Amino acid sequence: MKMQPKSAGVNKENYTEDELKDIKYMKAAIGQAKKAYALGEVPIGCVIVYEDKIIGRGYNRRNTDKTPLAHAEITAIRKAGKVIKDWRLEGCKLYVTLEPCQMCAGAIVQARIPEVIMAAENPKAGCAGSVMDILNNPDFNHQVVVKKGVLEDECSKLLKDFFIELRARNKAEKEQKGNL
């Protein structure tokens, strides 16, 4: 399912109540991604919702924290578990701006999160169907309902803009070093 507002504003008549909730929470995940962007991190954001309330938020901080574990989903799962006071997040929905990697997909399965709503697919490292499908591997004791494409264009643009700026910055730094 692809849900893309036609303009900056969302015409509520074109969407179901569930779709409007998905848009609302994906916008919150985008807000998290923008925090990563501001730090110079790949702009990936995540929120976890329980009973229509955000209980976990996270954004990519791998370079900032100097650890490969500082992914948006891992941070959000950790925070949500503290709120619920359980490692099982069975009644939750996870919203993420980019398809989860193998580590995050594994954590989602381990946390027993029943549903993942994602924006953009990740053809190089996605593990919700792109490269592999950890979230729906029948050999695991838990499978996840996956909804793709919620605000995909907005999230894809944020990622593309980031990488365009990163390449330009890297090129300028390389040229400056060459002039020294």
PDB file of C-alpha atoms in Angstrom:
ATOM      1  CA  MET A   1       0.000   0.000   0.000  1.00  0.00           C
ATOM      2  CA  LYS A   2       1.348   3.415  -0.928  1.00  0.00           C
ATOM      3  CA  MET A   3       0.077   6.402   0.963  1.00  0.00           C
ATOM      4  CA  GLN A   4       1.345   9.693  -0.381  1.00  0.00           C
ATOM      5  CA  PRO A   5      -0.413  12.950   0.271  1.00  0.00           C
ATOM      6  CA  LYS A   6      -0.903  14.799  -3.023  1.00  0.00           C
ATOM      7  CA  SER A   7       0.384  18.049  -1.506  1.00  0.00           C
ATOM      8  CA  ALA A   8       2.004  19.280   1.691  1.00  0.00           C
ATOM      9  CA  GLY A   9      -1.353  19.050   3.450  1.00  0.00           C
ATOM     10  CA  VAL A  10      -3.229  15.782   3.818  1.00  0.00           C
ATOM     11  CA  ASN A  11      -6.764  15.712   2.448  1.00  0.00           C
ATOM     12  CA  LYS A  12      -8.370  13.656   5.206  1.00  0.00           C
ATOM     13  CA  GLU A  13     -11.260  12.632   2.973  1.00  0.00           C
ATOM     14  CA  ASN A  14      -8.921  10.496   0.855  1.00  0.00           C
ATOM     15  CA  TYR A  15      -7.738   8.297   3.738  1.00  0.00           C
ATOM     16  CA  THR A  16      -9.170   5.908   6.288  1.00  0.00           C
ATOM     17  CA  GLU A  17      -8.735   6.583   9.978  1.00  0.00           C
ATOM     18  CA  ASP A  18      -5.990   3.939  10.158  1.00  0.00           C
ATOM     19  CA  GLU A  19      -4.159   5.471   7.193  1.00  0.00           C
ATOM     20  CA  LEU A  20      -4.315   8.909   8.828  1.00  0.00           C
ATOM     21  CA  LYS A  21      -2.802   7.432  12.004  1.00  0.00           C
ATOM     22  CA  ASP A  22      -0.042   5.835   9.944  1.00  0.00           C
ATOM     23  CA  ILE A  23       0.704   9.194   8.307  1.00  0.00           C
ATOM     24  CA  LYS A  24       0.689  10.950  11.696  1.00  0.00           C
ATOM     25  CA  TYR A  25       3.143   8.509  13.265  1.00  0.00           C
ATOM     26  CA  MET A  26       5.364   8.340  10.192  1.00  0.00           C
ATOM     27  CA  LYS A  27       5.640  12.126  10.354  1.00  0.00           C
ATOM     28  CA  ALA A  28       6.843  11.677  13.947  1.00  0.00           C
ATOM     29  CA  ALA A  29       9.440   9.170  12.677  1.00  0.00           C
ATOM     30  CA  ILE A  30      10.491  11.702  10.028  1.00  0.00           C
ATOM     31  CA  GLY A  31      10.957  14.230  12.831  1.00  0.00           C
ATOM     32  CA  GLN A  32      13.384  11.759  14.421  1.00  0.00           C
ATOM     33  CA  ALA A  33      15.173  11.265  11.089  1.00  0.00           C
ATOM     34  CA  LYS A  34      15.661  15.033  10.831  1.00  0.00           C
ATOM     35  CA  LYS A  35      17.473  14.947  14.201  1.00  0.00           C
ATOM     36  CA  ALA A  36      19.914  12.432  12.729  1.00  0.00           C
ATOM     37  CA  TYR A  37      20.315  14.630   9.636  1.00  0.00           C
ATOM     38  CA  ALA A  38      21.176  17.618  11.852  1.00  0.00           C
ATOM     39  CA  LEU A  39      23.971  15.558  13.426  1.00  0.00           C
ATOM     40  CA  GLY A  40      25.343  14.584  10.015  1.00  0.00           C
ATOM     41  CA  GLU A  41      24.020  11.035  10.450  1.00  0.00           C
ATOM     42  CA  VAL A  42      22.103   9.063   7.818  1.00  0.00           C
ATOM     43  CA  PRO A  43      18.548  10.358   8.405  1.00  0.00           C
ATOM     44  CA  ILE A  44      16.647   7.358   9.711  1.00  0.00           C
ATOM     45  CA  GLY A  45      13.984   7.773  12.381  1.00  0.00           C
ATOM     46  CA  CYS A  46      11.667   5.474  14.275  1.00  0.00           C
ATOM     47  CA  VAL A  47       8.768   5.679  16.712  1.00  0.00           C
ATOM     48  CA  ILE A  48       6.955   2.905  18.543  1.00  0.00           C
ATOM     49  CA  VAL A  49       3.271   3.345  19.292  1.00  0.00           C
ATOM     50  CA  TYR A  50       1.254   1.609  21.994  1.00  0.00           C
ATOM     51  CA  GLU A  51      -2.448   2.345  22.506  1.00  0.00           C
ATOM     52  CA  ASP A  52      -2.199   5.406  20.227  1.00  0.00           C
ATOM     53  CA  LYS A  53       0.720   6.927  22.174  1.00  0.00           C
ATOM     54  CA  ILE A  54       4.348   7.144  21.178  1.00  0.00           C
ATOM     55  CA  ILE A  55       6.320   5.232  23.807  1.00  0.00           C
ATOM     56  CA  GLY A  56       9.681   4.962  22.076  1.00  0.00           C
ATOM     57  CA  ARG A  57      11.622   7.246  19.764  1.00  0.00           C
ATOM     58  CA  GLY A  58      14.964   6.843  18.091  1.00  0.00           C
ATOM     59  CA  TYR A  59      17.169   8.111  15.325  1.00  0.00           C
ATOM     60  CA  ASN A  60      20.400   6.990  13.767  1.00  0.00           C
ATOM     61  CA  ARG A  61      23.472   7.887  15.883  1.00  0.00           C
ATOM     62  CA  ARG A  62      26.110   5.394  14.716  1.00  0.00           C
ATOM     63  CA  ASN A  63      28.851   7.946  14.026  1.00  0.00           C
ATOM     64  CA  THR A  64      27.932  10.168  16.958  1.00  0.00           C
ATOM     65  CA  ASP A  65      27.954   7.313  19.485  1.00  0.00           C
ATOM     66  CA  LYS A  66      30.739   5.372  17.690  1.00  0.00           C
ATOM     67  CA  THR A  67      28.789   2.097  17.706  1.00  0.00           C
ATOM     68  CA  PRO A  68      27.035   0.041  15.033  1.00  0.00           C
ATOM     69  CA  LEU A  69      24.245  -0.577  17.556  1.00  0.00           C
ATOM     70  CA  ALA A  70      22.957   3.014  17.548  1.00  0.00           C
ATOM     71  CA  HIS A  71      20.234   2.454  14.948  1.00  0.00           C
ATOM     72  CA  ALA A  72      16.884   4.229  15.211  1.00  0.00           C
ATOM     73  CA  GLU A  73      14.913   1.017  15.773  1.00  0.00           C
ATOM     74  CA  ILE A  74      17.227  -0.319  18.499  1.00  0.00           C
ATOM     75  CA  THR A  75      17.025   2.952  20.438  1.00  0.00           C
ATOM     76  CA  ALA A  76      13.228   3.100  20.092  1.00  0.00           C
ATOM     77  CA  ILE A  77      12.821  -0.552  21.154  1.00  0.00           C
ATOM     78  CA  ARG A  78      14.985   0.021  24.223  1.00  0.00           C
ATOM     79  CA  LYS A  79      12.971   3.093  25.231  1.00  0.00           C
ATOM     80  CA  ALA A  80       9.601   1.415  24.596  1.00  0.00           C
ATOM     81  CA  GLY A  81      10.590  -1.582  26.719  1.00  0.00           C
ATOM     82  CA  LYS A  82      11.390   0.742  29.618  1.00  0.00           C
ATOM     83  CA  VAL A  83       7.978   2.412  29.312  1.00  0.00           C
ATOM     84  CA  ILE A  84       6.071  -0.890  29.150  1.00  0.00           C
ATOM     85  CA  LYS A  85       8.450  -2.497  31.663  1.00  0.00           C
ATOM     86  CA  ASP A  86       8.777  -5.592  29.483  1.00  0.00           C
ATOM     87  CA  TRP A  87      10.970  -6.746  26.614  1.00  0.00           C
ATOM     88  CA  ARG A  88       7.884  -7.992  24.794  1.00  0.00           C
ATOM     89  CA  LEU A  89       6.292  -5.202  22.773  1.00  0.00           C
ATOM     90  CA  GLU A  90       3.362  -7.328  21.651  1.00  0.00           C
ATOM     91  CA  GLY A  91       0.749  -4.589  21.430  1.00  0.00           C
ATOM     92  CA  CYS A  92       2.964  -2.094  19.615  1.00  0.00           C
ATOM     93  CA  LYS A  93       3.465  -0.763  16.109  1.00  0.00           C
ATOM     94  CA  LEU A  94       6.889   0.317  14.889  1.00  0.00           C
ATOM     95  CA  TYR A  95       7.120   3.154  12.340  1.00  0.00           C
ATOM     96  CA  VAL A  96      10.438   3.588  10.546  1.00  0.00           C
ATOM     97  CA  THR A  97      11.554   5.800   7.686  1.00  0.00           C
ATOM     98  CA  LEU A  98      13.771   3.141   6.045  1.00  0.00           C
ATOM     99  CA  GLU A  99      13.386  -0.630   5.812  1.00  0.00           C
ATOM    100  CA  PRO A 100      15.109  -2.302   8.789  1.00  0.00           C
ATOM    101  CA  CYS A 101      18.526  -3.926   8.418  1.00  0.00           C
ATOM    102  CA  GLN A 102      19.235  -7.474   9.605  1.00  0.00           C
ATOM    103  CA  MET A 103      20.118  -6.356  13.150  1.00  0.00           C
ATOM    104  CA  CYS A 104      17.006  -4.250  13.564  1.00  0.00           C
ATOM    105  CA  ALA A 105      14.739  -6.823  11.914  1.00  0.00           C
ATOM    106  CA  GLY A 106      16.093  -9.422  14.351  1.00  0.00           C
ATOM    107  CA  ALA A 107      15.438  -7.110  17.296  1.00  0.00           C
ATOM    108  CA  ILE A 108      11.890  -6.495  16.055  1.00  0.00           C
ATOM    109  CA  VAL A 109      11.247 -10.249  15.906  1.00  0.00           C
ATOM    110  CA  GLN A 110      12.833 -10.748  19.344  1.00  0.00           C
ATOM    111  CA  ALA A 111      10.690  -7.952  20.817  1.00  0.00           C
ATOM    112  CA  ARG A 112       7.559  -9.629  19.389  1.00  0.00           C
ATOM    113  CA  ILE A 113       6.446  -6.406  17.701  1.00  0.00           C
ATOM    114  CA  PRO A 114       3.417  -7.435  15.629  1.00  0.00           C
ATOM    115  CA  GLU A 115       3.465  -4.698  12.973  1.00  0.00           C
ATOM    116  CA  VAL A 116       6.054  -2.580  11.179  1.00  0.00           C
ATOM    117  CA  ILE A 117       5.062   0.388   9.053  1.00  0.00           C
ATOM    118  CA  MET A 118       7.913   1.605   6.891  1.00  0.00           C
ATOM    119  CA  ALA A 119       8.402   4.337   4.346  1.00  0.00           C
ATOM    120  CA  ALA A 120      11.264   3.634   1.951  1.00  0.00           C
ATOM    121  CA  GLU A 121      12.643   0.257   0.944  1.00  0.00           C
ATOM    122  CA  ASN A 122      16.369  -0.430   1.314  1.00  0.00           C
ATOM    123  CA  PRO A 123      17.481  -2.432  -1.738  1.00  0.00           C
ATOM    124  CA  LYS A 124      21.065  -2.771  -0.400  1.00  0.00           C
ATOM    125  CA  ALA A 125      20.425  -3.903   3.176  1.00  0.00           C
ATOM    126  CA  GLY A 126      16.678  -4.215   3.795  1.00  0.00           C
ATOM    127  CA  CYS A 127      15.479  -7.237   5.727  1.00  0.00           C
ATOM    128  CA  ALA A 128      11.727  -6.768   5.431  1.00  0.00           C
ATOM    129  CA  GLY A 129      11.612  -8.171   1.921  1.00  0.00           C
ATOM    130  CA  SER A 130      14.239  -6.330  -0.147  1.00  0.00           C
ATOM    131  CA  VAL A 131      17.439  -8.348   0.394  1.00  0.00           C
ATOM    132  CA  MET A 132      15.835 -10.918   2.671  1.00  0.00           C
ATOM    133  CA  ASP A 133      12.746 -11.155   4.852  1.00  0.00           C
ATOM    134  CA  ILE A 134      13.706 -11.746   8.451  1.00  0.00           C
ATOM    135  CA  LEU A 135      10.397 -10.286   9.634  1.00  0.00           C
ATOM    136  CA  ASN A 136       8.413 -13.057   7.956  1.00  0.00           C
ATOM    137  CA  ASN A 137      10.736 -16.031   8.137  1.00  0.00           C
ATOM    138  CA  PRO A 138       8.468 -19.005   8.918  1.00  0.00           C
ATOM    139  CA  ASP A 139      11.320 -20.709  10.805  1.00  0.00           C
ATOM    140  CA  PHE A 140      11.100 -18.092  13.576  1.00  0.00           C
ATOM    141  CA  ASN A 141       8.478 -18.253  16.311  1.00  0.00           C
ATOM    142  CA  HIS A 142       7.209 -14.755  15.476  1.00  0.00           C
ATOM    143  CA  GLN A 143       6.312 -13.096  12.172  1.00  0.00           C
ATOM    144  CA  VAL A 144       5.539  -9.436  11.589  1.00  0.00           C
ATOM    145  CA  VAL A 145       2.882  -7.716   9.499  1.00  0.00           C
ATOM    146  CA  VAL A 146       4.692  -5.228   7.247  1.00  0.00           C
ATOM    147  CA  LYS A 147       3.126  -2.200   5.607  1.00  0.00           C
ATOM    148  CA  LYS A 148       5.322  -0.425   3.049  1.00  0.00           C
ATOM    149  CA  GLY A 149       5.281   2.951   1.349  1.00  0.00           C
ATOM    150  CA  VAL A 150       3.814   5.262   3.991  1.00  0.00           C
ATOM    151  CA  LEU A 151       5.192   8.720   3.083  1.00  0.00           C
ATOM    152  CA  GLU A 152       7.820   6.972   0.973  1.00  0.00           C
ATOM    153  CA  ASP A 153       8.520   9.943  -1.313  1.00  0.00           C
ATOM    154  CA  GLU A 154       9.181  12.289   1.608  1.00  0.00           C
ATOM    155  CA  CYS A 155      11.512   9.823   3.327  1.00  0.00           C
ATOM    156  CA  SER A 156      13.316   8.932   0.100  1.00  0.00           C
ATOM    157  CA  LYS A 157      13.867  12.618  -0.652  1.00  0.00           C
ATOM    158  CA  LEU A 158      15.323  13.199   2.816  1.00  0.00           C
ATOM    159  CA  LEU A 159      17.792  10.336   2.276  1.00  0.00           C
ATOM    160  CA  LYS A 160      18.687  11.444  -1.278  1.00  0.00           C
ATOM    161  CA  ASP A 161      19.246  15.049  -0.160  1.00  0.00           C
ATOM    162  CA  PHE A 162      21.485  13.846   2.674  1.00  0.00           C
ATOM    163  CA  PHE A 163      23.674  11.745   0.368  1.00  0.00           C
ATOM    164  CA  ILE A 164      23.919  14.524  -2.247  1.00  0.00           C
ATOM    165  CA  GLU A 165      25.131  16.894   0.491  1.00  0.00           C
ATOM    166  CA  LEU A 166      27.492  14.257   1.916  1.00  0.00           C
ATOM    167  CA  ARG A 167      29.105  13.603  -1.478  1.00  0.00           C
ATOM    168  CA  ALA A 168      29.511  17.352  -2.070  1.00  0.00           C
ATOM    169  CA  ARG A 169      31.024  17.821   1.393  1.00  0.00           C
ATOM    170  CA  ASN A 170      33.398  14.886   0.897  1.00  0.00           C
ATOM    171  CA  LYS A 171      34.440  16.206  -2.516  1.00  0.00           C
ATOM    172  CA  ALA A 172      35.100  19.699  -1.109  1.00  0.00           C
ATOM    173  CA  GLU A 173      37.172  18.226   1.743  1.00  0.00           C
ATOM    174  CA  LYS A 174      39.179  16.117  -0.712  1.00  0.00           C
ATOM    175  CA  GLU A 175      39.818  19.147  -2.936  1.00  0.00           C
ATOM    176  CA  GLN A 176      40.839  21.235   0.067  1.00  0.00           C
ATOM    177  CA  LYS A 177      43.327  18.570   1.185  1.00  0.00           C
ATOM    178  CA  GLY A 178      44.729  18.506  -2.353  1.00  0.00           C
ATOM    179  CA  ASN A 179      45.310  22.275  -2.231  1.00  0.00           C
ATOM    180  CA  LEU A 180      47.295  22.159   1.008  1.00  0.00           C
TER     181      LEU A 180
END
